[in-house]
Every structure is written in C-alpha cells, then in structure tokens.
Short mmCIF file of C-alpha atoms in Angstrom, two decimals:
data_model
loop_
_atom_site.label_atom_id
_atom_site.label_comp_id
_atom_site.label_asym_id
_atom_site.label_seq_id
_atom_site.Cartn_x
_atom_site.Cartn_y
_atom_site.Cartn_z
CA MET A 15 -21.79 14.34 -12.60
CA ARG A 16 -19.36 12.99 -14.28
CA GLY A 17 -18.88 9.25 -15.52
CA GLY A 18 -21.97 7.25 -16.69
CA ALA A 19 -24.18 9.56 -14.64
CA GLY A 20 -26.06 10.28 -17.88
CA ALA A 21 -26.81 6.34 -17.71
CA LEU A 22 -27.42 6.69 -14.46
CA THR A 23 -30.74 9.67 -14.92
CA ARG A 24 -32.44 7.46 -17.79
CA PRO A 25 -36.18 6.72 -16.36
CA GLY A 26 -36.33 2.47 -17.19
CA ARG A 27 -32.68 2.02 -15.46
CA ALA A 28 -33.62 4.70 -12.57
CA LEU A 29 -36.53 1.79 -12.34
CA ALA A 30 -34.46 -1.47 -12.67
CA LEU A 31 -32.33 -0.29 -9.95
CA GLY A 32 -35.60 1.19 -7.25
CA THR A 33 -36.96 -2.14 -8.28
CA TRP A 34 -34.69 -3.79 -6.72
CA LEU A 35 -32.01 -2.15 -4.64
CA ALA A 36 -36.38 -2.19 -2.72
CA CYS A 37 -35.37 -5.87 -1.55
CA ALA A 38 -33.97 -5.59 2.11
CA GLY A 39 -34.88 -8.48 3.78
CA CYS A 40 -36.08 -9.66 0.27
CA VAL A 41 -39.06 -12.05 1.51
CA GLU A 42 -42.18 -9.29 -0.13
CA ASP A 43 -42.53 -8.87 -3.49
CA GLU A 44 -39.94 -5.89 -5.18
CA ALA A 45 -42.95 -4.41 -6.31
CA THR A 46 -44.57 -4.56 -2.76
CA GLN A 47 -41.14 -2.71 -0.77
CA ALA A 48 -40.60 -0.85 -4.15
CA ALA A 49 -43.82 1.02 -2.69
CA THR A 50 -43.55 0.44 0.93
CA ALA A 51 -39.42 0.88 1.30
CA ALA A 52 -39.75 5.33 1.44
CA ALA A 53 -41.74 3.97 4.24
CA THR A 54 -39.59 2.04 6.09
CA PRO A 55 -37.93 3.81 9.09
CA THR A 56 -34.48 2.34 10.26
CA SER A 57 -31.23 3.81 12.33
CA THR A 58 -29.24 5.82 10.72
CA VAL A 59 -26.71 4.62 8.38
CA ALA A 60 -23.58 6.24 9.11
CA SER A 61 -19.51 5.28 8.50
CA ASN A 62 -16.88 3.96 11.43
CA ALA A 63 -15.07 7.24 11.57
CA SER A 64 -13.38 5.55 13.62
CA ASP A 65 -12.17 2.35 11.61
CA SER A 66 -8.34 2.15 9.99
CA SER A 67 -8.93 -0.60 7.65
CA ILE A 68 -10.91 1.57 5.78
CA PRO A 69 -8.97 3.96 3.18
CA GLY A 70 -9.84 7.14 3.07
CA ARG A 71 -12.22 9.86 0.90
CA ALA A 72 -11.02 13.14 -0.22
CA HIS A 73 -13.29 14.69 2.77
CA GLU A 74 -15.72 13.50 5.32
CA PRO A 75 -18.90 12.11 4.37
CA ALA A 76 -22.01 14.19 5.00
CA ALA A 77 -23.97 12.12 7.50
CA GLY A 78 -26.87 9.50 5.84
CA GLY A 79 -30.09 9.80 6.06
CA THR A 80 -33.03 8.21 8.76
CA ALA A 81 -34.26 6.18 5.76
CA ARG A 82 -33.60 2.33 4.45
CA PRO A 83 -31.54 2.63 2.65
CA THR A 84 -33.17 3.21 -2.02
CA ALA A 85 -32.28 3.06 -4.56
CA GLU A 86 -32.00 6.92 -4.35
CA ASP A 87 -29.34 5.97 -2.71
CA ILE A 88 -27.72 5.02 -5.84
CA LEU A 89 -28.46 6.96 -7.73
CA THR A 90 -27.96 10.80 -6.10
CA VAL A 91 -25.12 9.88 -3.90
CA ASP A 92 -22.36 12.76 -4.90
CA LEU A 93 -19.64 11.82 -5.38
CA GLN A 94 -18.02 15.38 -5.70
CA SER A 95 -15.98 14.12 -2.60
CA LEU A 96 -13.89 11.78 -3.37
CA LEU A 97 -10.90 12.15 -6.09
CA PRO A 98 -11.15 12.43 -9.47
CA VAL A 99 -9.86 9.07 -9.81
CA ILE A 100 -11.76 7.49 -7.38
CA ARG A 101 -15.12 9.44 -9.08
CA GLU A 102 -14.00 7.96 -12.30
CA GLN A 103 -13.73 4.67 -10.62
CA VAL A 104 -16.91 4.14 -9.45
CA SER A 105 -19.13 6.30 -11.60
CA ALA A 106 -18.07 3.91 -14.94
CA ALA A 107 -18.97 0.24 -12.52
CA ARG A 108 -22.23 2.22 -11.51
CA ALA A 109 -23.48 2.62 -15.01
CA ALA A 110 -22.54 -0.96 -15.26
CA ALA A 111 -24.41 -2.34 -12.58
CA VAL A 112 -27.86 0.57 -13.78
CA ALA A 113 -27.05 -1.43 -17.34
CA THR A 114 -27.31 -5.39 -15.84
CA PRO A 115 -29.35 -5.37 -12.52
CA THR A 116 -30.15 -9.50 -12.31
CA ASP A 117 -25.55 -9.62 -12.82
CA PRO A 118 -24.99 -10.82 -8.94
CA GLN A 119 -20.69 -9.89 -10.09
CA ARG A 120 -21.45 -6.81 -11.10
CA ILE A 121 -24.24 -4.88 -8.33
CA GLY A 122 -21.31 -7.05 -5.93
CA HIS A 123 -18.46 -5.14 -7.19
CA LEU A 124 -20.36 -1.91 -7.33
CA ALA A 125 -20.90 -2.36 -3.29
CA MET A 126 -17.05 -2.69 -3.06
CA LEU A 127 -16.47 0.58 -4.38
CA PHE A 128 -19.12 2.07 -2.12
CA HIS A 129 -18.32 0.31 1.00
CA VAL A 130 -14.46 0.54 0.49
CA TYR A 131 -15.02 4.13 -0.33
CA GLU A 132 -17.32 4.34 2.87
CA LEU A 133 -20.52 5.42 1.15
CA GLY A 134 -22.26 3.28 3.60
CA ASP A 135 -26.09 3.13 2.58
CA PRO A 136 -25.58 2.54 -1.20
CA ALA A 137 -22.94 -0.14 -0.58
CA LEU A 138 -25.97 -1.73 2.29
CA ALA A 139 -28.52 -1.88 -0.71
CA ALA A 140 -26.06 -3.57 -2.98
CA TYR A 141 -24.83 -6.17 -0.85
CA GLN A 142 -28.49 -7.09 0.14
CA ARG A 143 -29.15 -7.50 -3.99
CA ALA A 144 -26.33 -9.01 -4.58
CA ARG A 145 -27.18 -11.48 -1.36
CA GLN A 146 -31.12 -11.97 -3.01
CA LEU A 147 -29.43 -12.72 -6.81
CA ALA A 148 -27.17 -15.74 -5.55
CA PRO A 149 -28.27 -16.10 -2.12
CA ASP A 150 -25.12 -19.09 -1.94
CA ALA A 151 -22.58 -17.32 -2.25
CA MET A 152 -20.00 -16.45 0.83
CA ARG A 153 -18.01 -13.92 -0.41
CA TRP A 154 -21.69 -11.64 -0.57
CA ALA A 155 -22.80 -13.07 3.44
CA TYR A 156 -19.71 -12.51 4.68
CA LEU A 157 -18.42 -8.91 2.73
CA HIS A 158 -22.35 -7.33 3.78
CA GLY A 159 -21.14 -8.19 7.60
CA ALA A 160 -18.43 -6.93 7.85
CA LEU A 161 -19.98 -3.36 6.49
CA LEU A 162 -22.29 -4.54 8.79
CA ALA A 163 -19.84 -4.38 12.03
CA GLN A 164 -17.93 -1.38 10.87
CA LEU A 165 -21.30 0.39 11.31
CA GLY A 166 -21.87 -0.48 14.40
CA ARG A 167 -24.64 -3.04 13.23
CA ARG A 168 -23.41 -6.27 15.03
CA GLN A 169 -26.34 -8.51 16.31
CA GLU A 170 -26.70 -7.83 12.54
CA ALA A 171 -23.66 -8.30 11.22
CA ARG A 172 -23.37 -11.69 13.37
CA SER A 173 -26.69 -12.78 10.92
CA ALA A 174 -24.22 -11.97 8.15
CA PHE A 175 -21.43 -14.11 9.75
CA ARG A 176 -23.06 -16.60 10.24
CA THR A 177 -24.86 -17.42 7.07
CA ALA A 178 -21.21 -16.82 5.14
CA HIS A 179 -19.95 -20.24 8.16
CA GLU A 180 -22.70 -21.91 7.28
CA LEU A 181 -21.97 -21.17 3.37
CA GLN A 182 -17.98 -22.23 3.62
CA PRO A 183 -17.31 -23.81 7.22
CA GLY A 184 -14.16 -24.21 6.84
CA HIS A 185 -13.29 -20.17 5.32
CA PRO A 186 -11.29 -18.70 8.47
CA ALA A 187 -12.52 -14.70 8.12
CA ALA A 188 -15.93 -16.02 8.94
CA ALA A 189 -14.91 -18.40 11.81
CA THR A 190 -13.13 -15.77 12.82
CA ARG A 191 -15.84 -12.76 12.84
CA LEU A 192 -18.23 -14.40 13.52
CA ALA A 193 -16.43 -16.21 16.72
CA THR A 194 -15.25 -12.35 18.08
CA LEU A 195 -19.17 -11.12 17.61
CA LEU A 196 -21.16 -13.53 19.09
CA SER A 197 -18.18 -13.56 21.95
CA GLU A 198 -18.55 -10.07 21.75
CA SER A 199 -22.94 -10.89 22.80
CA GLY A 200 -21.44 -13.31 25.30
CA GLU A 201 -22.21 -16.93 23.96
CA HIS A 202 -18.37 -17.57 24.89
CA ALA A 203 -18.46 -21.06 24.77
CA GLU A 204 -19.37 -20.90 21.54
CA ALA A 205 -16.63 -18.56 20.25
CA ARG A 206 -14.44 -20.50 22.64
CA ALA A 207 -14.79 -23.88 19.98
CA LEU A 208 -14.86 -21.56 16.81
CA TYR A 209 -11.32 -20.05 17.42
CA ALA A 210 -9.34 -23.16 18.55
CA GLN A 211 -11.11 -24.89 15.37
CA VAL A 212 -10.20 -21.33 13.07
CA ILE A 213 -6.55 -22.69 14.76
CA ALA A 214 -5.55 -26.07 14.60
CA ALA A 215 -6.85 -25.98 10.68
CA HIS A 216 -5.13 -22.81 9.98
CA PRO A 217 -2.65 -21.70 13.01
CA GLU A 218 -1.32 -19.39 10.54
CA PHE A 219 -4.08 -16.76 10.43
CA VAL A 220 -3.57 -14.28 12.97
CA GLU A 221 -6.49 -12.68 13.41
CA ALA A 222 -8.05 -16.17 15.23
CA ARG A 223 -4.66 -15.82 17.03
CA LEU A 224 -5.64 -11.81 18.03
CA GLY A 225 -8.84 -12.74 18.79
CA PHE A 226 -8.64 -15.50 20.48
CA GLY A 227 -6.21 -14.39 23.20
CA ARG A 228 -8.80 -10.74 23.88
CA MET A 229 -11.52 -13.24 24.55
CA LEU A 230 -9.11 -15.25 26.62
CA VAL A 231 -7.44 -12.22 28.20
CA GLU A 232 -11.13 -10.87 29.19
CA PHE A 233 -11.49 -14.26 31.10
CA GLU A 234 -8.83 -13.71 32.51
CA GLU A 235 -6.24 -16.50 31.72
CA PRO A 236 -3.02 -14.96 31.68
CA ASP A 237 -0.76 -17.82 30.43
CA ALA A 238 -2.81 -18.70 27.49
CA ALA A 239 -3.53 -15.41 26.05
CA ILE A 240 0.28 -14.79 26.27
CA GLU A 241 0.72 -17.84 24.13
CA GLN A 242 -1.78 -17.11 21.31
CA LEU A 243 -0.82 -13.19 20.99
CA GLN A 244 3.01 -13.69 20.91
CA ALA A 245 2.13 -16.55 18.36
CA ALA A 246 0.38 -12.92 16.14
CA LEU A 247 3.57 -11.49 16.11
CA ALA A 248 5.79 -14.05 15.51
CA LEU A 249 3.48 -14.39 12.68
CA SER A 250 3.18 -10.86 11.65
CA GLY A 251 5.36 -8.08 13.43
CA ASP A 252 4.84 -5.64 16.18
CA PHE A 253 1.51 -4.47 15.45
CA GLY A 254 -0.13 -2.75 18.60
CA THR A 255 -3.56 -3.71 19.28
CA ALA A 256 -1.15 -7.32 20.77
CA HIS A 257 1.49 -4.80 22.22
CA TYR A 258 -2.15 -3.56 24.28
CA SER A 259 -3.20 -6.91 25.46
CA LEU A 260 -0.52 -8.18 26.56
CA ALA A 261 0.27 -5.54 28.07
CA LEU A 262 -3.43 -6.96 30.30
CA ALA A 263 -1.84 -10.18 30.38
CA HIS A 264 0.96 -9.98 32.58
CA GLN A 265 -0.04 -7.35 34.38
CA GLN A 266 -3.08 -10.25 35.53
CA LEU A 267 -0.34 -12.15 36.14
CA GLY A 268 2.09 -9.17 39.05
CA HIS A 269 4.52 -8.41 35.66
CA ASP A 270 5.34 -4.97 36.20
CA ASP A 271 8.14 -4.19 33.76
CA ALA A 272 6.37 -6.72 30.75
CA THR A 273 2.93 -4.63 31.33
CA ALA A 274 4.90 -1.37 30.89
CA HIS A 275 7.06 -2.34 28.09
CA HIS A 276 4.07 -3.45 26.19
CA LEU A 277 1.64 -1.31 26.74
CA GLU A 278 4.67 2.05 25.25
CA ARG A 279 4.46 -0.63 22.64
CA SER A 280 1.51 -0.71 21.90
CA GLN A 281 1.38 3.44 22.27
CA ALA A 282 4.42 3.86 19.64
CA LEU A 283 2.79 1.36 17.37
CA ALA A 284 -0.77 2.24 17.50
CA ASP A 285 -1.59 2.84 13.91
CA VAL A 286 0.97 -0.11 12.39
CA HIS A 287 -1.76 -3.79 11.57
CA PRO A 288 -1.22 -7.01 10.84
CA PRO A 289 -0.54 -7.32 7.56
CA GLY A 290 -4.34 -9.42 7.07
CA ARG A 291 -4.41 -13.04 5.79
CA ASP A 292 -8.24 -12.36 5.41
CA GLU A 293 -8.15 -12.76 1.12
CA LEU A 294 -12.19 -10.71 0.86
CA LEU A 295 -10.71 -7.90 3.13
CA ARG A 296 -7.52 -7.78 0.99
CA GLU A 297 -10.06 -8.37 -1.86
CA LEU A 298 -12.01 -5.25 -0.76
CA HIS A 299 -9.35 -3.49 -0.17
CA ALA A 300 -7.34 -3.24 -3.46
CA LEU A 301 -10.11 -1.56 -5.46
CA ALA A 302 -9.20 1.46 -3.05
CA LEU A 303 -7.11 4.05 -4.93
CA SER A 304 -6.91 6.28 -2.36
CA ASP A 305 -3.57 7.25 -1.41
CA ARG A 306 -4.22 5.89 1.76
CA PRO A 307 -2.70 1.77 1.82
CA LEU A 308 -0.36 2.33 -0.97
CA VAL A 309 1.82 4.82 2.61
CA GLU A 310 1.09 1.99 4.74
CA GLU A 311 2.54 -0.74 2.23
CA ALA A 312 5.67 2.03 1.99
CA ARG A 313 6.18 2.38 5.79
CA ARG A 314 6.51 -1.28 6.13
CA MET A 315 8.46 -1.68 2.85
CA ILE A 316 10.70 1.17 4.64
CA ALA A 317 10.39 -0.91 8.02
CA ALA A 318 11.68 -3.70 6.52
CA GLY A 319 14.62 -1.48 5.25
CA ASN A 320 13.62 -1.99 1.43
CA ALA A 321 14.05 1.86 1.00
CA ARG A 322 14.38 2.54 -2.73
CA ALA A 323 11.26 0.38 -3.08
CA ALA A 324 8.42 1.93 -1.13
CA VAL A 325 9.57 5.01 -3.84
CA ALA A 326 7.12 4.29 -6.30
CA PRO A 327 4.29 3.38 -4.20
CA LEU A 328 4.73 7.33 -2.49
CA GLN A 329 4.98 7.88 -5.91
CA GLU A 330 1.22 7.08 -7.06
CA ALA A 331 -0.14 8.02 -3.72
CA LEU A 332 0.65 11.19 -4.41
CA ARG A 333 -0.08 10.90 -8.42
CA ARG A 334 -3.80 9.89 -6.78
CA ASN A 335 -3.98 12.93 -4.95
CA PRO A 336 -1.32 15.41 -4.88
CA ALA A 337 -1.85 16.11 -1.55
CA SER A 338 -1.46 13.32 0.91
CA LEU A 339 -0.08 15.36 3.44
CA ASP A 340 1.10 11.26 4.97
CA ALA A 341 2.50 9.92 1.37
CA LEU A 342 4.60 14.08 1.72
CA ILE A 343 5.84 12.98 5.03
CA THR A 344 7.07 10.15 4.80
CA LEU A 345 9.05 11.05 1.04
CA VAL A 346 10.54 13.65 3.19
CA GLY A 347 11.95 11.27 5.99
CA LEU A 348 12.81 8.85 3.02
CA HIS A 349 14.55 11.34 0.85
CA GLY A 350 17.20 11.49 3.91
CA ILE A 351 17.62 7.98 4.57
CA GLN A 352 19.01 7.47 0.28
CA GLY A 353 20.83 11.36 1.21
CA ASP A 354 19.53 13.46 -1.05
CA LEU A 355 18.45 16.54 0.40
CA ASP A 356 16.95 18.21 -2.25
CA SER A 357 14.38 15.53 -3.39
CA ALA A 358 13.74 16.44 1.01
CA ARG A 359 13.69 19.36 1.03
CA GLU A 360 11.20 19.79 -2.15
CA ALA A 361 8.90 17.08 -0.22
CA PHE A 362 9.09 19.06 3.25
CA GLU A 363 8.10 22.65 1.61
CA ALA A 364 5.04 20.83 -1.17
CA ALA A 365 3.90 19.44 2.58
CA ALA A 366 4.15 22.45 4.80
CA ALA A 367 2.03 25.05 2.24
CA ILE A 368 -0.20 22.94 3.89
CA ASP A 369 -0.06 22.21 6.60
CA ASP A 370 3.10 23.87 8.66
CA GLY A 371 2.28 22.63 11.98
CA ILE A 372 2.58 18.94 11.77
CA ALA A 373 5.67 17.66 14.18
CA ARG A 374 6.50 14.90 12.38
CA LEU A 375 6.92 16.90 9.83
CA HIS A 376 10.55 19.25 10.56
CA TYR A 377 11.49 15.20 12.78
CA ASN A 378 11.66 14.17 9.04
CA LEU A 379 13.36 16.71 7.12
CA GLY A 380 15.93 17.67 11.31
CA LEU A 381 16.76 13.25 9.81
CA ALA A 382 17.19 15.02 6.02
CA HIS A 383 19.77 17.47 7.39
CA LEU A 384 21.59 14.93 9.38
CA ALA A 385 21.84 12.60 7.18
CA ALA A 386 23.53 15.43 4.83
CA HIS A 387 26.06 15.97 8.14
CA GLU A 388 23.62 19.55 8.76
CA PRO A 389 24.32 19.33 12.22
CA ARG A 390 22.92 23.35 12.49
CA GLU A 391 19.87 22.43 10.00
CA ALA A 392 19.04 19.42 12.10
CA ILE A 393 18.75 20.98 15.12
CA ARG A 394 16.22 23.88 13.92
CA ALA A 395 14.21 21.27 12.49
CA LEU A 396 13.98 19.14 15.89
CA ARG A 397 13.53 21.51 17.68
CA ARG A 398 10.45 23.03 16.00
CA ALA A 399 9.43 19.30 15.64
CA ILE A 400 9.96 19.83 19.25
CA GLU A 401 7.96 23.16 20.29
CA LEU A 402 4.53 21.31 18.50
CA ASP A 403 5.08 18.15 19.28
CA PRO A 404 7.14 18.53 23.54
CA GLN A 405 5.38 14.57 23.55
CA LEU A 406 7.27 13.86 20.87
CA GLY A 407 10.55 11.46 22.67
CA ASP A 408 12.75 10.35 18.79
CA ALA A 409 12.75 14.55 18.37
CA HIS A 410 14.32 15.54 21.56
CA ALA A 411 16.53 12.36 20.58
CA GLN A 412 17.90 13.04 17.08
CA LEU A 413 18.34 16.09 19.05
CA GLY A 414 20.84 15.07 21.00
CA VAL A 415 22.87 13.16 18.48
CA ALA A 416 22.42 16.52 16.32
CA TYR A 417 24.27 18.42 19.19
CA GLN A 418 26.80 15.84 19.20
CA ALA A 419 27.50 16.29 15.93
CA ARG A 420 28.22 19.61 16.57
CA GLY A 421 30.51 18.73 19.85
CA ASP A 422 28.20 20.77 22.11
CA MET A 423 28.36 17.69 24.41
CA ASP A 424 26.58 19.35 27.16
CA ALA A 425 23.22 20.26 25.50
CA ALA A 426 23.23 16.74 23.87
CA ALA A 427 22.76 14.75 27.76
CA ALA A 428 20.21 17.98 28.37
CA ALA A 429 18.31 16.31 25.00
CA PHE A 430 19.03 12.65 25.73
CA ARG A 431 17.65 12.70 29.26
CA ALA A 432 15.01 14.52 28.17
CA ALA A 433 14.05 11.79 25.72
CA LEU A 434 14.72 10.41 28.24
CA GLU A 435 11.88 12.11 31.00
CA VAL A 436 8.72 11.87 27.84
CA ALA A 437 9.58 8.25 26.71
CA PRO A 438 11.46 6.42 29.91
CA ARG A 439 12.37 2.96 26.80
CA HIS A 440 13.33 5.59 24.03
CA PRO A 441 16.39 2.68 23.49
CA LEU A 442 18.56 4.74 21.26
CA ALA A 443 18.01 7.80 24.68
CA ALA A 444 18.70 5.03 26.84
CA ARG A 445 22.05 4.38 24.79
CA GLN A 446 23.53 7.69 25.23
CA VAL A 447 22.80 8.54 28.56
CA ALA A 448 24.12 5.47 29.63
CA ARG A 449 27.92 6.10 28.24
CA GLN A 450 27.40 9.33 29.74
CA LEU A 451 26.89 7.61 33.21
CA LEU A 452 30.43 4.56 32.25
CA SER A 453 32.41 7.53 31.21
CA SER A 454 31.58 9.29 34.64
CA ASN A 455 31.84 5.95 36.92
CA GLN A 456 28.32 5.72 37.59
CA ALA A 457 27.97 2.30 36.73
CA ARG A 458 24.83 1.82 39.36
CA GLU A 459 22.16 4.35 37.25
CA VAL A 460 22.86 2.38 34.47
CA VAL A 461 21.82 -1.37 36.24
CA GLU A 462 18.57 0.75 37.09
CA LEU A 463 17.80 2.61 33.90
CA LEU A 464 18.96 -0.66 31.72
CA SER A 465 17.52 -3.65 33.30
CA PRO A 466 14.00 -2.57 32.77
CA LEU A 467 14.75 -1.97 29.68
CA VAL A 468 16.15 -5.58 28.53
CA ALA A 469 13.68 -7.52 30.58
CA ASP A 470 11.00 -8.49 27.76
CA GLU A 471 13.26 -11.29 24.75
CA SER A 472 11.15 -9.33 22.24
CA ALA A 473 12.62 -5.86 22.88
CA MET A 474 16.08 -6.66 24.03
CA GLN A 475 19.07 -4.91 22.04
CA PRO A 476 22.51 -6.06 21.90
CA SER A 477 24.04 -2.77 22.24
CA LEU A 478 21.85 -2.04 25.73
CA LEU A 479 22.67 -5.92 26.82
CA ARG A 480 26.88 -5.05 26.30
CA LEU A 481 26.03 -1.82 28.27
CA LEU A 482 24.36 -3.04 31.35
CA ALA A 483 26.27 -6.28 31.77
CA THR A 484 29.44 -3.57 30.92
CA ALA A 485 27.70 -1.49 33.80
CA HIS A 486 27.66 -4.81 36.17
CA ASN A 487 31.46 -5.70 35.31
CA GLN A 488 32.49 -2.53 36.98
CA LEU A 489 30.00 -3.08 40.43
CA GLY A 490 32.31 -6.48 40.83
CA ASP A 491 30.05 -8.78 39.53
CA LEU A 492 30.67 -10.94 37.04
CA ASP A 493 29.38 -13.13 37.31
CA THR A 494 26.07 -11.34 36.59
CA ALA A 495 27.98 -9.59 33.99
CA LEU A 496 28.42 -12.70 31.33
CA ASP A 497 25.59 -13.81 31.45
CA GLN A 498 24.64 -9.71 30.34
CA PHE A 499 27.37 -10.71 27.49
CA VAL A 500 26.39 -13.86 26.15
CA ARG A 501 22.01 -11.91 25.23
CA ALA A 502 23.73 -9.02 24.10
CA ARG A 503 26.39 -11.96 22.09
CA SER A 504 23.12 -13.95 21.07
CA ALA A 505 20.88 -10.48 20.31
CA ALA A 506 23.46 -9.14 17.97
CA GLN A 507 23.88 -12.56 15.94
CA ARG A 508 19.78 -13.16 15.39
CA SER A 509 20.30 -9.28 14.52
CA GLY A 510 22.47 -10.44 12.07
CA GLN A 511 25.05 -6.89 13.50
CA HIS A 512 28.67 -8.58 13.29
CA SER A 513 30.35 -6.17 13.97
CA LEU A 514 29.29 -5.78 17.03
CA ARG A 515 28.84 -9.04 18.48
CA ALA A 516 32.61 -10.15 17.48
CA ALA A 517 32.54 -7.03 19.89
CA ILE A 518 30.79 -8.11 22.40
CA GLN A 519 32.92 -11.45 22.27
CA ASP A 520 36.64 -9.66 22.76
CA ASP A 521 34.51 -7.94 26.13
CA LEU A 522 33.82 -11.99 27.24
CA SER A 523 37.96 -13.17 26.10
CA GLN A 524 38.48 -9.99 28.42
CA LEU A 525 35.49 -11.04 31.59
CA ALA A 526 37.04 -14.37 30.84
CA ARG A 527 40.76 -13.70 32.40
CA GLN A 528 39.37 -11.22 34.00
CA ARG A 529 37.08 -14.27 36.06
CA LEU A 530 40.95 -16.67 35.88
CA GLU A 531 42.36 -13.73 37.29
CA ARG A 532 40.54 -13.38 40.59
CA GLY A 533 40.77 -17.30 40.53
CA SER A 534 44.79 -17.15 41.08
CA SER A 535 43.66 -14.43 43.45
CA GLY A 536 42.05 -15.93 45.98
CA ALA A 537 43.78 -19.44 45.67
CA ASP A 538 47.73 -16.96 46.30
CA ASP A 539 45.71 -15.47 49.37
CA GLY A 540 44.26 -19.37 51.04
#
C-alpha cells in the first residue's frame, strides 16, 4: 500500500488504533471492547451504490464483511481501487490519524474521506471514535447519521440526527434530516412541527421545503404540497424529485395536463439535483477529488449559459480521471457549442476509445457538426445516437434540424414527428411540427398539439405561445388569440428574448387592427 503504509504497520500504532476503534457504543471500557469487537456479529455494512450524492470511485467497492468495524478496517482497507490522486489523499490522512489517535479533528477528517469515497466500515468506525472524543461536537453526530442513512440503517441514523439536533437545535439540516426519518417511521406530528420550524426560521432551506412537500403529498394535502414544492423550485431551479412530487400532487387534484408535464420533467431531470444548502454535506463533498462533482459543476455552468467557464472544471476532472466518460462526453458538447469542431472530435475519439456505444456521445458529436454547418456528418452521428437509443427525443429533433439544413424537408418533418412520438412535449419538435401544420392551414391540429404544452405557466415558452395564438387567429377566435399573444409577450420579456417580444408586439398590433375591422364591419352590417 502506498502513502503512509510504513507508519500504519508499526505494531504500536496498530495497537493504539485498535483500542480506540473498538469503542462503538462508548459504554464499556476500551480494552474490553477491543477484546470482544471481533466476536460481535452485526449486519453487513455496504455502501449504497444508488445514492448519487456520493462521488464514485474508479471501481465499485467490494462487498463489506459481517463483522463490526474494527481497527483492521482502517489498517487493511484496500485503497488500490481508488484513483491515484485519491489514494494519496486518503493515505496521508490515515497516517496523520494513526499518529494522533486522540485528536477528534484528524479522526473525523479521516472519517469524512472514507465516507465520501464510499468506504463504509472504516468511515463508521472513525465517526464513532470522533464522537467519543468530542461528544459535544454536532458535526460528527450529524455526519455519522448521514452515513448511516445512506447505508439504510435508518433507526441508528435517526438516533444520530436527534443527538445532532439536541446539540444544535437551530441547525436547519439536522432538524430536516431528523424530520424526514421521523416521517418515515410514522412520527408525523413531530416531523411536521420540525419542518414548520425550519421553514419559518430558514425559508431559503430547499431541503426542508422539499421534504415537507413530499410529506404533504403523502397525507393528500396537495395544495399545501404544491406551495412548498414550487418554492423549492423557485429557490434552486429545476430538479427531478420536486417535479415528481408535483406530479403526484396534481394527480390528487385531477390536473391531468400538469401531472403529465411534471412527470415528464421529472424523467428528463432525473439526474439533476438541487445545489445543497447543507454546509456540512458541502464540506464533505468538497473533500472529494473524484471527477463527478467537477462534471456536475461544469454542466450547471453550461445550463446557465456560461460555457466558457465550464472548460476548467472539465479539464480538472480529466486530470483526476483521464478515463472519465462523463467529462469527455460533456466536453464534446461544450466544444461544439463553442464552434471548436477539432477539439470536439478529439474528445469524441478519446471517449469512443473507452466506450463507443453511448448514445449521448454520438448525439453531442452531431450537435458539434451542426454548429460547424456540416449537416451530412451531423446526420450520420445523430442516426447512430438514435440507433443506440431510439427513445432519445433530442436526437430525433436535432436530426430534423440537420435534414432542414440539407434542404430535405420531408425527412425533417418525419424526424420531428418521430421526436414527438417518443417525447410528446419536446418543445423544438412541437414548434417545428406546428409551423408545418400552420403553413398547410391545419390550425386546429396546432391547437391540439400545443395547448397541453403551455398549460403550465412555469414551463411555457413564448415561441410556442405565439404559434398557438396564430392558430387561434386562423380559426377566427380573436379573443383567445389576444390572450395567448399577451402571455407570449410576457414570457418573452421574462426570458430576455427582446427581438421575439418585438415581433409578438407587431402581432398584437395587427390583431388589434383585425378586431377593429371586424367591429367596423359588424357596425356597417347593423
């Protein structure tokens, strides 16, 4: 083993570490616990691989044993599966902890590293010792509870979070995590009171809004749930879990269109999580030298329109893990946005050498070719993406754009309709199909297509509203057309689309003249 291996194998150090790690409940004397720890059976401790909040390792961790965490977990844990930069980080922290086995800060720091890299047994043992050394330190009780919850040990996690809450009653994350586990165990009155206290004192704490909203859905209080969940989205932007709970709340109210919209958004944003306001978990995740947090940071920057700044975290992700497919795939799309086709191809080739069967990889390459005005190559890449994932609505829609660029309008129309078959609310495909229908005087079909897409005020797009208004105008329903044009103008204003807003204002002026002419005609007839 590298790093501090020499220090870790000295008998004196092993004995000291073995003594303190044996203390799990910290009731018996340490020597007695050290002698009995190996003989005490417990349930298997394994990392929860489905928890996407924990940065991953180079490979999945091996299954844990059935013995309780002991000094052996610290001394013999295999770090070879970790990336080299991470292995060096953990080895140094382990050596420092072994050198000062009564320092709660060093022991706790080591626990956090084991935690963030999904080394469950050693992390549990180190948190237990940190709590023994500093029983009044809320942070170790809280982080211990977070790990226990991750591992599915809910009753133990609830006990740890209650201790954290008692040590620091005003800490919003401790109260929220305790409330969540109390709700799960049926202690709803206390959970409700805790959520309400946190929201009253910290209205910006997204995790409390989300947890309370989900609890209200469970109790079939949909109006109150929607209020909390919409507040969570307003505070942190779109993320999947809030939309899923909103879908359930609207389903309880019988709002079919809103239910479908939020369900679709939850699926599209399944991998998007709100930026956490839990400072201890932020501190925990900041220790991670894995590539995943950097890739997520870059994707948030790109979504916010700051593509140039996203290059640096992606490059750092690849420095840490040269085989990071997520970073390489994102780079392909990023270089495409920036018009750097050569760099996009270079990132594509590096990713394809690792795994050529990822639909998003070929999709991003297709976008890069589109940005470079190479529709033929874009079509080839996008068709490969669809071959790998026929349900990828984005690929069908962008294939339609590529065919349009080549002048093949029939193929473009087929691609846009294929996009709507797999993603009925895809805005680009819906916009293109609506334009085709309007050009052939099929306004009623446009109304049927677009009305469900603009039912939700938070999701409506000004261009779709403008098309819907145009369809109502063609059908002679001028009052509805006026209402939709006004909504479209407001949406364009809010989204900063000033040229579109000006065009919609022209539409409104023209519609006003039509209404005047109709009124004058009616007066003459009278």
